[in-house]
C-alpha atoms as a PDB file:
ATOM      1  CA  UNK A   1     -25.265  -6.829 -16.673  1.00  0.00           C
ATOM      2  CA  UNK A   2     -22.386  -9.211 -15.161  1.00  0.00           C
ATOM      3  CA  UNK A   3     -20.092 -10.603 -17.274  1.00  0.00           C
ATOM      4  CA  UNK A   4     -16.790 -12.922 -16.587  1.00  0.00           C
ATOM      5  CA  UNK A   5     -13.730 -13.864 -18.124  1.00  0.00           C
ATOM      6  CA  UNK A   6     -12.862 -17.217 -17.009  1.00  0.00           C
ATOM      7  CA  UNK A   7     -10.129 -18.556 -18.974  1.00  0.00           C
ATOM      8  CA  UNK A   8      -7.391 -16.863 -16.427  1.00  0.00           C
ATOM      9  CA  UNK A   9      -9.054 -19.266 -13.929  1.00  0.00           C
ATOM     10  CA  UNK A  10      -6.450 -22.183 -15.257  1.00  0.00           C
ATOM     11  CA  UNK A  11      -3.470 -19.686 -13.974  1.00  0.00           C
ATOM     12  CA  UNK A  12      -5.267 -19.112 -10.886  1.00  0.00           C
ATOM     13  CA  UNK A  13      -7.201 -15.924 -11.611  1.00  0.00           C
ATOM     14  CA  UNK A  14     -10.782 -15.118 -11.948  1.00  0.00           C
ATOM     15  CA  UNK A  15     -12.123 -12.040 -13.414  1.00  0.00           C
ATOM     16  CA  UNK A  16     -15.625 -11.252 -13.381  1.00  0.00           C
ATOM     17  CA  UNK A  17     -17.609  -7.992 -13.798  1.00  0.00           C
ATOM     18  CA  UNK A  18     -21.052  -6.147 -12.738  1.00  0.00           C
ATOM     19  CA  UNK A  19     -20.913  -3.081 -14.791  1.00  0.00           C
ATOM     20  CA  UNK A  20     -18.288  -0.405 -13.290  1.00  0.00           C
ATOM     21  CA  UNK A  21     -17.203  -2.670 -10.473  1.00  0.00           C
ATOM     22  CA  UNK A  22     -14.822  -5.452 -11.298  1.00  0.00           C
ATOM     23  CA  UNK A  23     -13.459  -7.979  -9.253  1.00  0.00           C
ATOM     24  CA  UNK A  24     -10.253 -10.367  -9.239  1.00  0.00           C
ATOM     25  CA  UNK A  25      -9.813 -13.132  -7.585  1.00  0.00           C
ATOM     26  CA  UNK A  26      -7.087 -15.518  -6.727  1.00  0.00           C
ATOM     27  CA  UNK A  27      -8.197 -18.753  -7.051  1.00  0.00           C
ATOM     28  CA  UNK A  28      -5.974 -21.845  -5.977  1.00  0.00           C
ATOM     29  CA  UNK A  29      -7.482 -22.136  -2.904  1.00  0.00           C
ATOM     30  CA  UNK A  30      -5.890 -25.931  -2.007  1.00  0.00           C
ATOM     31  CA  UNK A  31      -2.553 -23.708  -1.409  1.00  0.00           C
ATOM     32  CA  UNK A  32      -4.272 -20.494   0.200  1.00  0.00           C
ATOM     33  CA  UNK A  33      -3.675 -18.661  -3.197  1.00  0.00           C
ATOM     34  CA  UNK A  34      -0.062 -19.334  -3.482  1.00  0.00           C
ATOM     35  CA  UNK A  35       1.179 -17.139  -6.256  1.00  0.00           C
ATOM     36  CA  UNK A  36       3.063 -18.171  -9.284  1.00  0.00           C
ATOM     37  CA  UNK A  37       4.072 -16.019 -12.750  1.00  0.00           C
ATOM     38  CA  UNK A  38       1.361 -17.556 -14.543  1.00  0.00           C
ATOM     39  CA  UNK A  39      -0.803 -15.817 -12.038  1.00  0.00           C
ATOM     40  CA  UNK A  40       1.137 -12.474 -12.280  1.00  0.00           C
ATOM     41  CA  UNK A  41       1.094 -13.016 -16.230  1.00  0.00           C
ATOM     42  CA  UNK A  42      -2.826 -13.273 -16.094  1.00  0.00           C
ATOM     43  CA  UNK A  43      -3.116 -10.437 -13.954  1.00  0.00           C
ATOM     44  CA  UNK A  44      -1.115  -8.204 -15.972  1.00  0.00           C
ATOM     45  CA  UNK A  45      -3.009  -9.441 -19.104  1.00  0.00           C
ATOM     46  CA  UNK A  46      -6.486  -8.221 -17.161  1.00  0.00           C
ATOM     47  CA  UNK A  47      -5.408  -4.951 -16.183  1.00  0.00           C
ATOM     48  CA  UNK A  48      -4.903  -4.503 -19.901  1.00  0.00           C
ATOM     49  CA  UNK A  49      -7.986  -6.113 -21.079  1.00  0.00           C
ATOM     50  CA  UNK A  50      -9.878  -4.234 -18.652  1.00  0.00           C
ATOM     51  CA  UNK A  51     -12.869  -2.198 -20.213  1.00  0.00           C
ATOM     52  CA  UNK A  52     -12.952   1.598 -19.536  1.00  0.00           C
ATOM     53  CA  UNK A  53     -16.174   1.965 -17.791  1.00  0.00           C
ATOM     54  CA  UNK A  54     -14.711   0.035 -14.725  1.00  0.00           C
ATOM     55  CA  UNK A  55     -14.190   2.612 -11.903  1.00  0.00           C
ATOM     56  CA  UNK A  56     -14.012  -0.213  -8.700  1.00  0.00           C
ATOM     57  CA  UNK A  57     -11.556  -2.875  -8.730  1.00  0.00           C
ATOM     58  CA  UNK A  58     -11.937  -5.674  -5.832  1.00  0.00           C
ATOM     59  CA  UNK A  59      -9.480  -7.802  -5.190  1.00  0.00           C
ATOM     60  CA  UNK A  60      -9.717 -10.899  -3.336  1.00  0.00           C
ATOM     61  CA  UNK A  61      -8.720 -14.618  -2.580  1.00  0.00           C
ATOM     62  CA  UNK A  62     -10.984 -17.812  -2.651  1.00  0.00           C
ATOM     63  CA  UNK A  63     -11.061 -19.734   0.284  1.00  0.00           C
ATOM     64  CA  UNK A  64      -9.706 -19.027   3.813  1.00  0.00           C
ATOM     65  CA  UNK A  65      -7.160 -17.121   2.911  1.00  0.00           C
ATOM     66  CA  UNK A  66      -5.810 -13.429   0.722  1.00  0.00           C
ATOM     67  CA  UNK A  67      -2.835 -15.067  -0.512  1.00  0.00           C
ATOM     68  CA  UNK A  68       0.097 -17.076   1.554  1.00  0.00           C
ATOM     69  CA  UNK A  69       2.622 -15.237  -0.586  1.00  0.00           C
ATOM     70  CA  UNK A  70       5.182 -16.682  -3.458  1.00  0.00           C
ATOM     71  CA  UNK A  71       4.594 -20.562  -4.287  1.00  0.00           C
ATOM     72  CA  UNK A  72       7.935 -22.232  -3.320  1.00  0.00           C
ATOM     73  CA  UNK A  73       7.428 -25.115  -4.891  1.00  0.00           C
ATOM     74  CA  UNK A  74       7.420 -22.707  -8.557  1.00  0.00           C
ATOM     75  CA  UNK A  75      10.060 -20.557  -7.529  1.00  0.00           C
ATOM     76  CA  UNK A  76      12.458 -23.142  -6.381  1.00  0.00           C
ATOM     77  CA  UNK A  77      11.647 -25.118  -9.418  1.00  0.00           C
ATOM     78  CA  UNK A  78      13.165 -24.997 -13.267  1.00  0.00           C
ATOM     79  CA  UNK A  79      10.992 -22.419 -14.615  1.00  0.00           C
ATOM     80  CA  UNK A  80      11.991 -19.852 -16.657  1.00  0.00           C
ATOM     81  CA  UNK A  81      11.080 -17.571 -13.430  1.00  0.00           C
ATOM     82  CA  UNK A  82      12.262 -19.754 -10.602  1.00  0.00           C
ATOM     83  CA  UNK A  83      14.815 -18.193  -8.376  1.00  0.00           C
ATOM     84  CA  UNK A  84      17.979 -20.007  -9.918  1.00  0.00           C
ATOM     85  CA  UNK A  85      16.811 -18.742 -13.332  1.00  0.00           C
ATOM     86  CA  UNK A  86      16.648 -15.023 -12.450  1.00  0.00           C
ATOM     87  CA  UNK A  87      19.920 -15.653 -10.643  1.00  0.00           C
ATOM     88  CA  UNK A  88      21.304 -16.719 -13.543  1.00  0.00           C
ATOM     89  CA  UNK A  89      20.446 -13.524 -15.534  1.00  0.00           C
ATOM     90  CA  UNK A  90      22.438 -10.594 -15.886  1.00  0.00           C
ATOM     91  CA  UNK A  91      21.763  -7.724 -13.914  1.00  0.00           C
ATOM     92  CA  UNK A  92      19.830  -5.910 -16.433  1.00  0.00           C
ATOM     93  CA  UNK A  93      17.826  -8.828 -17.323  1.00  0.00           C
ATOM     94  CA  UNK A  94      16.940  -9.647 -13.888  1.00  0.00           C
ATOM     95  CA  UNK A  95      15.688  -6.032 -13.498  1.00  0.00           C
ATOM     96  CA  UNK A  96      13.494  -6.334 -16.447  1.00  0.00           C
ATOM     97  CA  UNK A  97      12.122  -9.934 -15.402  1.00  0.00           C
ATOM     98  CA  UNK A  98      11.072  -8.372 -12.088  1.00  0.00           C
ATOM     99  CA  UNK A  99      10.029  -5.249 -13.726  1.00  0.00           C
ATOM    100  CA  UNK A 100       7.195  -7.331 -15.323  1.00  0.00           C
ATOM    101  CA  UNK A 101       6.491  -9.399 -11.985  1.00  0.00           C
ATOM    102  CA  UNK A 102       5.614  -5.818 -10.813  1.00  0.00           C
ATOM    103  CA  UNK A 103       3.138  -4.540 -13.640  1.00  0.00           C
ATOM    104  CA  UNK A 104       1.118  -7.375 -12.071  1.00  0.00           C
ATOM    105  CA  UNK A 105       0.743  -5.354  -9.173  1.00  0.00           C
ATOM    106  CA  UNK A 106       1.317  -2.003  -9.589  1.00  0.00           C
ATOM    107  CA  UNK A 107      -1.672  -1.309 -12.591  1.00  0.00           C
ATOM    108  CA  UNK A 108      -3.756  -1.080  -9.225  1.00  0.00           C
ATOM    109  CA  UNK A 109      -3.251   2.353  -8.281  1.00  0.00           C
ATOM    110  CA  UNK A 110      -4.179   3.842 -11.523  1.00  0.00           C
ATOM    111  CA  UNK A 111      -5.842   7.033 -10.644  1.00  0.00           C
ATOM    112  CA  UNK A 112      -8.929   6.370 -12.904  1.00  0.00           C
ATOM    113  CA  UNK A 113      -9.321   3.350 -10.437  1.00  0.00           C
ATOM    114  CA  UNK A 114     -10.134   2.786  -6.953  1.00  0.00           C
ATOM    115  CA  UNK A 115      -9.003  -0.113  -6.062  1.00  0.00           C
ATOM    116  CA  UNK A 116      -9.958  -2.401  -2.871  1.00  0.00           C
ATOM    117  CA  UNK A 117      -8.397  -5.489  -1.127  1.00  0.00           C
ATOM    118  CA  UNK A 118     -10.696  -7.903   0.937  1.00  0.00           C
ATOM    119  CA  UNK A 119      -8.459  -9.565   3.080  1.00  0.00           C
ATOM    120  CA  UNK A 120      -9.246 -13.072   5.024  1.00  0.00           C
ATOM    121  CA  UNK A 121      -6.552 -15.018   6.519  1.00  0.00           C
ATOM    122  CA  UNK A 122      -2.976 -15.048   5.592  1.00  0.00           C
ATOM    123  CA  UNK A 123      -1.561 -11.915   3.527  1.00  0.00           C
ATOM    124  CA  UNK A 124       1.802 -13.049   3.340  1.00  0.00           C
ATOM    125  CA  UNK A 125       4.660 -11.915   1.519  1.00  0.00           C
ATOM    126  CA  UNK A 126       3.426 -11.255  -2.328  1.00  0.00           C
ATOM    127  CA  UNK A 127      -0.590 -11.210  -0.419  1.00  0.00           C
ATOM    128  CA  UNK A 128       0.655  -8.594   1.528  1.00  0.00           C
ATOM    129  CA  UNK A 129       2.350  -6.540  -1.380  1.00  0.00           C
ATOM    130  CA  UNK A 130      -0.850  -7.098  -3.203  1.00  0.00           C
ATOM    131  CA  UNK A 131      -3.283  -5.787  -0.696  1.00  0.00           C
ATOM    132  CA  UNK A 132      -0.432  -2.783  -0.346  1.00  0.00           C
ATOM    133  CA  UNK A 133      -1.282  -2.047  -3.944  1.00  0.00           C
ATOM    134  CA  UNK A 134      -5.029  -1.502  -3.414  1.00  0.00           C
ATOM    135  CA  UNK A 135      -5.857   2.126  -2.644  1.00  0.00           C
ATOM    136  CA  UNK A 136      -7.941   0.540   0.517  1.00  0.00           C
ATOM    137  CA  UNK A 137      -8.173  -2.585   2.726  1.00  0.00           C
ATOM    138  CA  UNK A 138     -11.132  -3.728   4.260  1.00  0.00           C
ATOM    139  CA  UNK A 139     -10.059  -6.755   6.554  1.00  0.00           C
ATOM    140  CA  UNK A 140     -11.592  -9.709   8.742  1.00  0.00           C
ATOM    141  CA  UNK A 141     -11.093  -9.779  11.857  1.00  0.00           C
ATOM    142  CA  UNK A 142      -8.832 -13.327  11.537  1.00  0.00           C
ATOM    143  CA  UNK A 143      -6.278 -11.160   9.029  1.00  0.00           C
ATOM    144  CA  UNK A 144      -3.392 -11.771   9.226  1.00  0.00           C
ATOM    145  CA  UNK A 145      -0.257  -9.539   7.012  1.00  0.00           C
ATOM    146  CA  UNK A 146       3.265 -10.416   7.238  1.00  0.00           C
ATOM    147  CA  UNK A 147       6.232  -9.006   4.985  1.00  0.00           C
ATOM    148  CA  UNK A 148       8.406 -12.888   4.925  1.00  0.00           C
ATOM    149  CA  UNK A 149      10.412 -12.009   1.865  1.00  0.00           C
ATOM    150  CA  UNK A 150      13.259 -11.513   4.868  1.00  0.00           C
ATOM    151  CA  UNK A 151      12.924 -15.308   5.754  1.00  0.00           C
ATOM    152  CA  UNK A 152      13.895 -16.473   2.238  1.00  0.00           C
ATOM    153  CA  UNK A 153      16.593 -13.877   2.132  1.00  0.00           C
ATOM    154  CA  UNK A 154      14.933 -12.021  -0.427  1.00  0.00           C
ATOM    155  CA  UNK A 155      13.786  -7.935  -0.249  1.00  0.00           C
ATOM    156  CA  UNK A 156       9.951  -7.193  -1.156  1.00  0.00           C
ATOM    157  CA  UNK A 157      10.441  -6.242  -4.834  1.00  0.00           C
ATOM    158  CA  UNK A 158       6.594  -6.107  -5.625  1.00  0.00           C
ATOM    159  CA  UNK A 159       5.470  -2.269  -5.018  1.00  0.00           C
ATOM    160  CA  UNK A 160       4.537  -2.888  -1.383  1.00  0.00           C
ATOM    161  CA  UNK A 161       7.438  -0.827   0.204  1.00  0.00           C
ATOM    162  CA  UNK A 162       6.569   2.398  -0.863  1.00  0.00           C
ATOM    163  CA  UNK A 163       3.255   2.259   0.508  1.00  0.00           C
ATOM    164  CA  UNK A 164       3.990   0.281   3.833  1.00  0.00           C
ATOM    165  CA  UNK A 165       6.203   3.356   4.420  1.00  0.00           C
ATOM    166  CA  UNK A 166       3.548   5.990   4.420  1.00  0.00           C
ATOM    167  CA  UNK A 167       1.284   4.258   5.689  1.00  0.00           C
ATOM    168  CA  UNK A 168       3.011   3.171   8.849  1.00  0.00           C
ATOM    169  CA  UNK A 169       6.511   5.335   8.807  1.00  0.00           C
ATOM    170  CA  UNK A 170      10.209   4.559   7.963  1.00  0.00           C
ATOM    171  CA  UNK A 171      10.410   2.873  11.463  1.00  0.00           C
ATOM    172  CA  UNK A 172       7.932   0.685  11.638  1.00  0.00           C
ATOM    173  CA  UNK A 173       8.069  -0.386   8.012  1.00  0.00           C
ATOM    174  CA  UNK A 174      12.025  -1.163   9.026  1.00  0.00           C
ATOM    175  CA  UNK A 175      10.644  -3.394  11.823  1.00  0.00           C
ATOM    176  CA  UNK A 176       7.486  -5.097   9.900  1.00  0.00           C
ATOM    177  CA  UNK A 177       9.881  -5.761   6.893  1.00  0.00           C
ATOM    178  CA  UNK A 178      13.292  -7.119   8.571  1.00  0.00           C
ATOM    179  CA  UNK A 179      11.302  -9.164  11.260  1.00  0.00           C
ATOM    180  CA  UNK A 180       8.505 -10.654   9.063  1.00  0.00           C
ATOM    181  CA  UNK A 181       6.317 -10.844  12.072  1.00  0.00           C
ATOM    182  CA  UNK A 182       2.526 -11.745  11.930  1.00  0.00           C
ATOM    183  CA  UNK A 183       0.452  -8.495  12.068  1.00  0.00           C
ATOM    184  CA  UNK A 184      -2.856  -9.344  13.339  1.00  0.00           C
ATOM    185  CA  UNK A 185      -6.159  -7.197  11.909  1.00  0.00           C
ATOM    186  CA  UNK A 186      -6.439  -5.581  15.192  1.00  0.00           C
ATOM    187  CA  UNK A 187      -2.902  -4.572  15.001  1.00  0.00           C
ATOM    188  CA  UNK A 188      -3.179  -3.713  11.537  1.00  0.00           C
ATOM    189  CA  UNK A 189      -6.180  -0.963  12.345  1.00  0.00           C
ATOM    190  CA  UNK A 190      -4.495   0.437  14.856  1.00  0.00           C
ATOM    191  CA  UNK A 191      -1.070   1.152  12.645  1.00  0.00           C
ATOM    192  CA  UNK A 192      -2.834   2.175   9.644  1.00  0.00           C
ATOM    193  CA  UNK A 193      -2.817  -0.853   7.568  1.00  0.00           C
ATOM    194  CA  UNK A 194      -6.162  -1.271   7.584  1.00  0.00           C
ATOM    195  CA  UNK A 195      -8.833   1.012   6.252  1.00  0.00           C
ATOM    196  CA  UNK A 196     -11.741  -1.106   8.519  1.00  0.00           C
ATOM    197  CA  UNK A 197     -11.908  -4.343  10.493  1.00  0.00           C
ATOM    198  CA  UNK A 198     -14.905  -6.300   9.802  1.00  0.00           C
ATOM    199  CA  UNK A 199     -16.182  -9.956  11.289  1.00  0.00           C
ATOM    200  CA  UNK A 200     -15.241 -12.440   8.422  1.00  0.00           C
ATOM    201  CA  UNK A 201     -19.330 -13.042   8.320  1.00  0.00           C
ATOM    202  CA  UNK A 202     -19.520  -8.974   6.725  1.00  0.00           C
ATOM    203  CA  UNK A 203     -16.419  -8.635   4.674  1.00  0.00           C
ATOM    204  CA  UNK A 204     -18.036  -8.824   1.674  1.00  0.00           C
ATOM    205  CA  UNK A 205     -21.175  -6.877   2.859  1.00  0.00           C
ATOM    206  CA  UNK A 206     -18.108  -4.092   3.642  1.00  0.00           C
ATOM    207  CA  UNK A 207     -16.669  -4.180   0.556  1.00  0.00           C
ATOM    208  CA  UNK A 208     -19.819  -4.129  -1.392  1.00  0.00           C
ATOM    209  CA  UNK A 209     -21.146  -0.855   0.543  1.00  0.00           C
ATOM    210  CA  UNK A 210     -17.572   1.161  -0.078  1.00  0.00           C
ATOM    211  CA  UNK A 211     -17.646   0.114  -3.793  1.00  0.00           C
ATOM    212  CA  UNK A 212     -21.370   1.522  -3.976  1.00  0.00           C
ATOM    213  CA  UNK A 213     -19.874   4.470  -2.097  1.00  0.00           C
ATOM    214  CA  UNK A 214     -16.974   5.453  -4.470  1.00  0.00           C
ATOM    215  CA  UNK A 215     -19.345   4.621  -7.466  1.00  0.00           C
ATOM    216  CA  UNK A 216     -21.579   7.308  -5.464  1.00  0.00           C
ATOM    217  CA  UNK A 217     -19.210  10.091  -6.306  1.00  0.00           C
ATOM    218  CA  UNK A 218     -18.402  11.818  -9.254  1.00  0.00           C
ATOM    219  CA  UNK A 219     -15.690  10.215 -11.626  1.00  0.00           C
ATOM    220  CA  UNK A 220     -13.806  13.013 -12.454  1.00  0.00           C
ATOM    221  CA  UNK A 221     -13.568  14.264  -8.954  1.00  0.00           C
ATOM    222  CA  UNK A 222     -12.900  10.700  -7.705  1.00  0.00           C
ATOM    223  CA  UNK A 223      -9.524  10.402 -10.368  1.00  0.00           C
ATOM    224  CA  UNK A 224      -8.202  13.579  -9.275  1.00  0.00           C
ATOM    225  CA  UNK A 225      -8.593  13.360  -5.274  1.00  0.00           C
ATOM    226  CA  UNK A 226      -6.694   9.734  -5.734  1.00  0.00           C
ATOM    227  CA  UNK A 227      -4.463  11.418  -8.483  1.00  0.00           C
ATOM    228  CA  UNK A 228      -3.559  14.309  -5.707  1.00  0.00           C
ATOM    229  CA  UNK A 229      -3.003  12.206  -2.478  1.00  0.00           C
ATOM    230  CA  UNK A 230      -0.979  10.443  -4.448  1.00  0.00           C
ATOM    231  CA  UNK A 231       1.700  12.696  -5.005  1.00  0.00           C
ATOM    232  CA  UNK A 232       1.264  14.765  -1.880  1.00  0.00           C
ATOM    233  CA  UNK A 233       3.727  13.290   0.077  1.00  0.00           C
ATOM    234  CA  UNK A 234       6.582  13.790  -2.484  1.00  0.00           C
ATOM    235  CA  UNK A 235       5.470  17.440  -2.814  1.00  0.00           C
ATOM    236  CA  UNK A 236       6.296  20.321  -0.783  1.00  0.00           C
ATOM    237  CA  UNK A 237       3.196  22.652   0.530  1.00  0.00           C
ATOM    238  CA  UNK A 238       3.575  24.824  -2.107  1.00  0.00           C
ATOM    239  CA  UNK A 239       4.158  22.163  -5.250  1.00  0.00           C
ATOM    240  CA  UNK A 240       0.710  20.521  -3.325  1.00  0.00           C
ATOM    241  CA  UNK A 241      -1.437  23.965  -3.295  1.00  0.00           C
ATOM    242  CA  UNK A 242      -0.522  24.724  -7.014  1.00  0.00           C
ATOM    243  CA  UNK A 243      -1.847  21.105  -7.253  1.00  0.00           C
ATOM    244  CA  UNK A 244      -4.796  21.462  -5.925  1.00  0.00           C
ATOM    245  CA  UNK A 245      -5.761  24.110  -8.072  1.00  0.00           C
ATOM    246  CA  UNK A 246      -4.733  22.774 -11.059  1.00  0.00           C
ATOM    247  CA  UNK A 247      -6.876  19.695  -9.973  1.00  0.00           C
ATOM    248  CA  UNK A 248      -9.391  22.232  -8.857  1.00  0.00           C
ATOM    249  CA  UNK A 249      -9.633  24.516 -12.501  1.00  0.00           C
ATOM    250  CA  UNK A 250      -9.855  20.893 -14.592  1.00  0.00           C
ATOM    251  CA  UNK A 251     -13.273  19.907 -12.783  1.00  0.00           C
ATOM    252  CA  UNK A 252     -14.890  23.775 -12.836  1.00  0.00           C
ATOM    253  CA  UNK A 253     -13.931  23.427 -16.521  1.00  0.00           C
ATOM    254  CA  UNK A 254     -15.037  19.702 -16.932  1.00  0.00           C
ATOM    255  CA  UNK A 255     -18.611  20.613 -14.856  1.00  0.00           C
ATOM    256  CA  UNK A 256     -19.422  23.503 -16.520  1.00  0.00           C
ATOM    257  CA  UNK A 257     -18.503  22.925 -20.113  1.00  0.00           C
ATOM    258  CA  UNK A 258     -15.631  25.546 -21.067  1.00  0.00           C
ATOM    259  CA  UNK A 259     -13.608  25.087 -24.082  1.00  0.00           C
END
């Protein structure tokens, strides 16, 4: 059964579901999915909505493009959320405002989820943080990422830097974030950016055949792997071996039925 929740679609996101895959889409395709709070608002208000018998999150962007980043024209204007408002804050309450700018994003790597970006055109900026969030990244071959926060004199602030770090390494996250460059999809396989390349023609083909994958596997085992690479790069062998079995004694227990 496929069911959708369109009201979001007036903020510029579209939820719709097929059973345990759900996808999101930006939709404000006249300006490539330019993001605004409204749209961060509505996608924090799905991830909490969200029914528990979704285990494959898609995200994606209408149109030619992911997402070309922040909306200027919002931020610069007299919102409540524009730039000159949260300027205007204290310290504290400029924290907290971005703090919920970032549950938008960061509900994505939940480890009950697996979570997947299909990428077209222009990632830019909050697109690129976005896709960052996903647990995987199946891109076209006319991708395009690019970390521009730098060009407004602004730092990402959206979850992406953790995970452009170990993806890529200190270095070249340093580089990709301070330059703002265009990373091409080609570019973007070969650093580690991109889980596969696809032509534009087969992205959603792709992404369709990894969701039917993950939903191939076993839940439980599924929420733990993601739950375990997680954390293994802030753990030290041991701490990731005691891990492991931990991980390892919940599923024998789970499978086999012990009290």
């Amino acid at each position: 059964m496929t069911t959708s929740a369109s009201p979001g679609t007036e903020a510029g996101v579209r939820y719709d579901q097929d059973g345990p895959v759900a996808t999101v889409t930006l939709c404000r395709p006249d300006v490539l999915n330019a993001q605004t709070p409204a749209m961060w608002s509505e996608l924090a208000d799905i991830s909490r909505k969200m029914p528990g018998d979704v285990r494959v999150v898609i995200v994606r962007g209408e149109g030619r493009a992911f997402s070309a980043g922040l909306d200027l024209s919002v931020a610069r204007g007299g919102g409540d959320s524009s730039l000159p408002e949260l300027a205007a804050l204290s310290p504290e309450e400029c924290a907290d405002r971005i703090a919920g700018f970032q549950d938008a994003f960061t509900w994505l790597r939940r480890p009950s989820l697996v979570t997947i970006a299909a990428v077209q055109g222009h990632a830019i900026g909050a697109g690129f943080q976005l896709a960052l969030n996903c647990d995987l990244r199946i891109l076209a071959d006319d991708a395009r990422f690019s970390m521009a926060e730098v060009t407004l004199g602004l730092v990402p602030d959206l979850g992406g830097t953790k995970r452009l770090t170990e993806l890529v390494g200190p270095s070249r996250a340093l580089e990709i974030c301070v330059t703002g460059r265009r990373i091409s999809a080609q570019e973007a396989d070969r650093i580690g950016l991109a889980t596969a390349v696809v032509p534009g023609a087969d992205l959603s083909g792709a992404v369709s055949d990894l969701a039917a994958a993950v939903l191939a596997a076993d839940r439980g085992a599924v929420a733990e792997i993601k739950a375990l690479l997680a954390g293994a790069t802030g753990r030290s062998y041991a701490e990731q071996d005691r891990a492991e079995r931990e991980a390892q004694t919940r599923r024998l227990r789970d499978l086999l039925g012990a009290e």
